[in-house]
Amino acid sequence: MNPAEKVAELSHHLEPLISDLGLILMTAGIAVLIFKKLKQPLVLGYLIAGFLAGNHFDFFPSVKEIKSVEVWAEIGIIFLLFSLGLEFSFKKLMKVGGTASITASTQIVTMCFLGYSVGQWMDWSKMDSIFLGVILSISSTTIILKSFDELGVKTQKFAGNVIGSLIVQDILAILMMVLLSTIAVSNQFSGMALFLSVLKLVFFLVLWFLGGIFIIPTVLKKTKHLLTDEMLLIISLALCLTMVGLAANVGFSPALGAFIMGSIIAETTQAEHIEHLVKPVKDLFGAVFFVSVGMLIDPEILYEHAIPVVILSFVTIFGQSISSTFGALLSGQPLKDSIRTGMSLSQIGEFSFIIATLGVTLNATNSFLYPIVVAVSAVTVFTTPFMIKYSLPFSEYLAHNLPRKWTKRIERYSASTQAIKTVSLWQTVINAFLIQVIALVVIILAIISLSTTYIQPLVADYHFGNALGSLITLSIISPFLWALAFRRGAAEEMEQLLVDRKSRGPITMLFFIRVVLSIFFIVLLLNTFFSQKITLIALIIAIIIYLIFRKKLHIQYHKIEDHFLANLHGREIEKAKRSRSDLTPWDGHMAVFDIVKESNIAGESLRNLQLRELLGINIVSIKRGEITIHIPQRNERIFPGDEICVIGTDIQVQEFKKYLDQHETDVSPEIVEPDIVLSQIELKNHTFIGKSIKESKLREKTKGLIVGIEKRGYRILNPESYIILEKDDILWIVGDKKLLADLVHD
């Protein structure tokens, strides 16, 4: 074949690929412009663009290579979840972990049962009904994320609970896929297969997180002066795709791998910069993904299976909303946030497609299930932006119209649940014990596995090769073996428990378990290199050497641990921010914003800006360089580069963002001095009863702010200074801990 023929053949293959991509982007661009003009969510524009560019609409040019579009769509999912991980790190997810787990578990259990029951009611087979229940239980991470972006609610309190629930759902979806595969192949439930899958998932999640946090922030920090924007983007995408490959190789979802890598990079000091660089790539492939979903809308199938589609759409929208709302309430969330959480989770998406495809691939389900799932997904994707948009007015309507007894009980339950912050000494000790043991066991097993796979074959043919291989491996895992046996977590709590004689026995047992585990792993390692007789002798020698070098192992492990913790907390140390949710009552919300150089409020005093009077927010602190000004006075000025922390409702914070007239900022944690607290004071015989807030001089007396008042059953967030203080009023004040304590005892 001559060069001209090669070029012609290449052009023949490239032409449909390029023309299809051009058609998709052009259609998406026009739809986005129209929907932007109509002030409608852009997700709907992408879906309509997909329907127009698909093969089911004859009055418009159609995409030719559907398989290529599917590949681009999968890449879109990967980058969407990578970006999601960048915004919601592991530590942020841990803060909503309990809430997210309860909400997601309640939703999944309810919807699995409901979906199975509806399938049986429609005379579907048992296997079709089982798959249907699982399909209807998983909400769409990508659809909700995009809708949150377009509606500008991602920084609101309920959004964090929604995102956490979605991640828990995705992890549970992987486990359910394993369970469905087992049931489909063997037609019976295999509890052991599910248990082993859970262990495998936990093992790799812990290993990837520990390894990623230990290595990646260090590399990025050391090469920071060499990295241009181009190089940083390439390295970030390379890390994302590497983790995607690792996740796929061990049998997990590629999307899960992308999210994990995003969460790891989110702990680095360059997370915001990387998020900014990745955004155009995410937007491009994300658009292709949503357009590809629109291409799956087939009017003929919708007509043929209209009744099941309508029934299942209603079941999904109302079932997901109600079950998620109940789950959020059960976890202790306020009524309004619970309703908004439930209404946001009322759709199915990409994981449902994957599970439906699994059923077809295994010949476990009938062919009609997949098109019905696509149709239901299309319907619920259309309704999702509206469900999110109208969740706030609907939640306010219910809060005002439900019986007062109900709302009062919900408020009491929510308040009592969130007030339970203290844990017993034993809980602290056990939690520290489990975290340390799980992390160290995963590290030790991983090193032994790598040694068995790579080191042992290299040294097996040499004289004393096994001894050398075991010595190398033992040297690597020695610091971790020392930590497993002797490193004490929650040392202060353990010392307090040791005072009680009854606690000495259980603590000794915990220590004994750790020592036995250490010896077990030494035996496991030596047994891979030696026979049983030699293993016993080698074990005695190893323990003797181990005890001799105990102090050096202690020092070496603490170097490793300190390095890991420095990387883990590097972002907070670098930015010196941490949100204090305990300094705001009720629906109050704390957020941190940067004052850009071009801001027209720079140089103005707080007195002149009158932010409290205009927007209803209070400024809690101003961070200027290395200095943080807590509870700034009225004559304090705002300067370019300042980082200001404000208190307000979701609406007030959103209005303040608009007021700053800048791009959305990352709501980052703010480190506040520990002597600044939120205190509740009930007025009984205080001297300032009958005076206004301004006349009472409480601001000067407490060096604080009155951020809330409960007056005759009504709640006022950030009250005006002219409000008169009355007997039995309850004041919520943010201020100096000592001064507030003195005020309480007056």
mmCIF file with all atom_site columns, N, CA and C in Angstrom, residues 10 69 72 161 202 216 294 315 381 501 554 636 701:
data_model
loop_
_atom_site.group_PDB
_atom_site.id
_atom_site.type_symbol
_atom_site.label_atom_id
_atom_site.label_alt_id
_atom_site.label_comp_id
_atom_site.label_asym_id
_atom_site.label_entity_id
_atom_site.label_seq_id
_atom_site.pdbx_PDB_ins_code
_atom_site.Cartn_x
_atom_site.Cartn_y
_atom_site.Cartn_z
_atom_site.occupancy
_atom_site.B_iso_or_equiv
_atom_site.pdbx_formal_charge
_atom_site.auth_seq_id
_atom_site.auth_comp_id
_atom_site.auth_asym_id
_atom_site.auth_atom_id
_atom_site.pdbx_PDB_model_num
ATOM 1  N N  . LEU A 1 10  ? -6.729  6.222  6.162  1.00 0.00 ? 10  LEU A N  1
ATOM 2  C CA . LEU A 1 10  ? -6.784  6.898  7.460  1.00 0.00 ? 10  LEU A CA 1
ATOM 3  C C  . LEU A 1 10  ? -7.889  7.959  7.476  1.00 0.00 ? 10  LEU A C  1
ATOM 4  N N  . VAL A 1 69  ? -18.654 7.229  20.490 1.00 0.00 ? 69  VAL A N  1
ATOM 5  C CA . VAL A 1 69  ? -19.297 8.152  21.428 1.00 0.00 ? 69  VAL A CA 1
ATOM 6  C C  . VAL A 1 69  ? -19.387 7.514  22.815 1.00 0.00 ? 69  VAL A C  1
ATOM 7  N N  . TRP A 1 72  ? -16.062 7.904  24.531 1.00 0.00 ? 72  TRP A N  1
ATOM 8  C CA . TRP A 1 72  ? -15.905 9.274  25.033 1.00 0.00 ? 72  TRP A CA 1
ATOM 9  C C  . TRP A 1 72  ? -16.770 9.504  26.270 1.00 0.00 ? 72  TRP A C  1
ATOM 10 N N  . ASN A 1 161 ? -24.231 16.447 52.202 1.00 0.00 ? 161 ASN A N  1
ATOM 11 C CA . ASN A 1 161 ? -24.875 15.180 52.559 1.00 0.00 ? 161 ASN A CA 1
ATOM 12 C C  . ASN A 1 161 ? -25.244 14.378 51.313 1.00 0.00 ? 161 ASN A C  1
ATOM 13 N N  . VAL A 1 202 ? -12.056 -3.051 50.946 1.00 0.00 ? 202 VAL A N  1
ATOM 14 C CA . VAL A 1 202 ? -11.444 -2.333 52.072 1.00 0.00 ? 202 VAL A CA 1
ATOM 15 C C  . VAL A 1 202 ? -9.923  -2.362 51.961 1.00 0.00 ? 202 VAL A C  1
ATOM 16 N N  . ILE A 1 216 ? 2.263   10.988 46.738 1.00 0.00 ? 216 ILE A N  1
ATOM 17 C CA . ILE A 1 216 ? 1.890   12.020 45.754 1.00 0.00 ? 216 ILE A CA 1
ATOM 18 C C  . ILE A 1 216 ? 2.092   13.446 46.265 1.00 0.00 ? 216 ILE A C  1
ATOM 19 N N  . GLY A 1 294 ? -28.592 11.302 26.088 1.00 0.00 ? 294 GLY A N  1
ATOM 20 C CA . GLY A 1 294 ? -29.724 11.757 25.285 1.00 0.00 ? 294 GLY A CA 1
ATOM 21 C C  . GLY A 1 294 ? -29.923 10.935 24.032 1.00 0.00 ? 294 GLY A C  1
ATOM 22 N N  . VAL A 1 315 ? -42.238 5.497  40.606 1.00 0.00 ? 315 VAL A N  1
ATOM 23 C CA . VAL A 1 315 ? -41.641 4.756  41.725 1.00 0.00 ? 315 VAL A CA 1
ATOM 24 C C  . VAL A 1 315 ? -40.259 5.319  42.056 1.00 0.00 ? 315 VAL A C  1
ATOM 25 N N  . VAL A 1 381 ? -33.806 12.030 34.679 1.00 0.00 ? 381 VAL A N  1
ATOM 26 C CA . VAL A 1 381 ? -32.767 13.035 34.459 1.00 0.00 ? 381 VAL A CA 1
ATOM 27 C C  . VAL A 1 381 ? -33.401 14.373 34.107 1.00 0.00 ? 381 VAL A C  1
ATOM 28 N N  . ARG A 1 501 ? -8.862  -0.775 87.720 1.00 0.00 ? 501 ARG A N  1
ATOM 29 C CA . ARG A 1 501 ? -8.356  -2.155 87.657 1.00 0.00 ? 501 ARG A CA 1
ATOM 30 C C  . ARG A 1 501 ? -9.168  -3.019 86.693 1.00 0.00 ? 501 ARG A C  1
ATOM 31 N N  . HIS A 1 554 ? 11.483  2.188  66.441 1.00 0.00 ? 554 HIS A N  1
ATOM 32 C CA . HIS A 1 554 ? 10.578  3.207  66.977 1.00 0.00 ? 554 HIS A CA 1
ATOM 33 C C  . HIS A 1 554 ? 10.816  4.552  66.276 1.00 0.00 ? 554 HIS A C  1
ATOM 34 N N  . GLU A 1 636 ? -12.505 48.040 61.366 1.00 0.00 ? 636 GLU A N  1
ATOM 35 C CA . GLU A 1 636 ? -11.539 47.191 60.656 1.00 0.00 ? 636 GLU A CA 1
ATOM 36 C C  . GLU A 1 636 ? -11.808 47.272 59.158 1.00 0.00 ? 636 GLU A C  1
ATOM 37 N N  . LYS A 1 701 ? -18.757 43.418 76.166 1.00 0.00 ? 701 LYS A N  1
ATOM 38 C CA . LYS A 1 701 ? -18.521 42.609 77.359 1.00 0.00 ? 701 LYS A CA 1
ATOM 39 C C  . LYS A 1 701 ? -17.957 41.229 77.035 1.00 0.00 ? 701 LYS A C  1
#
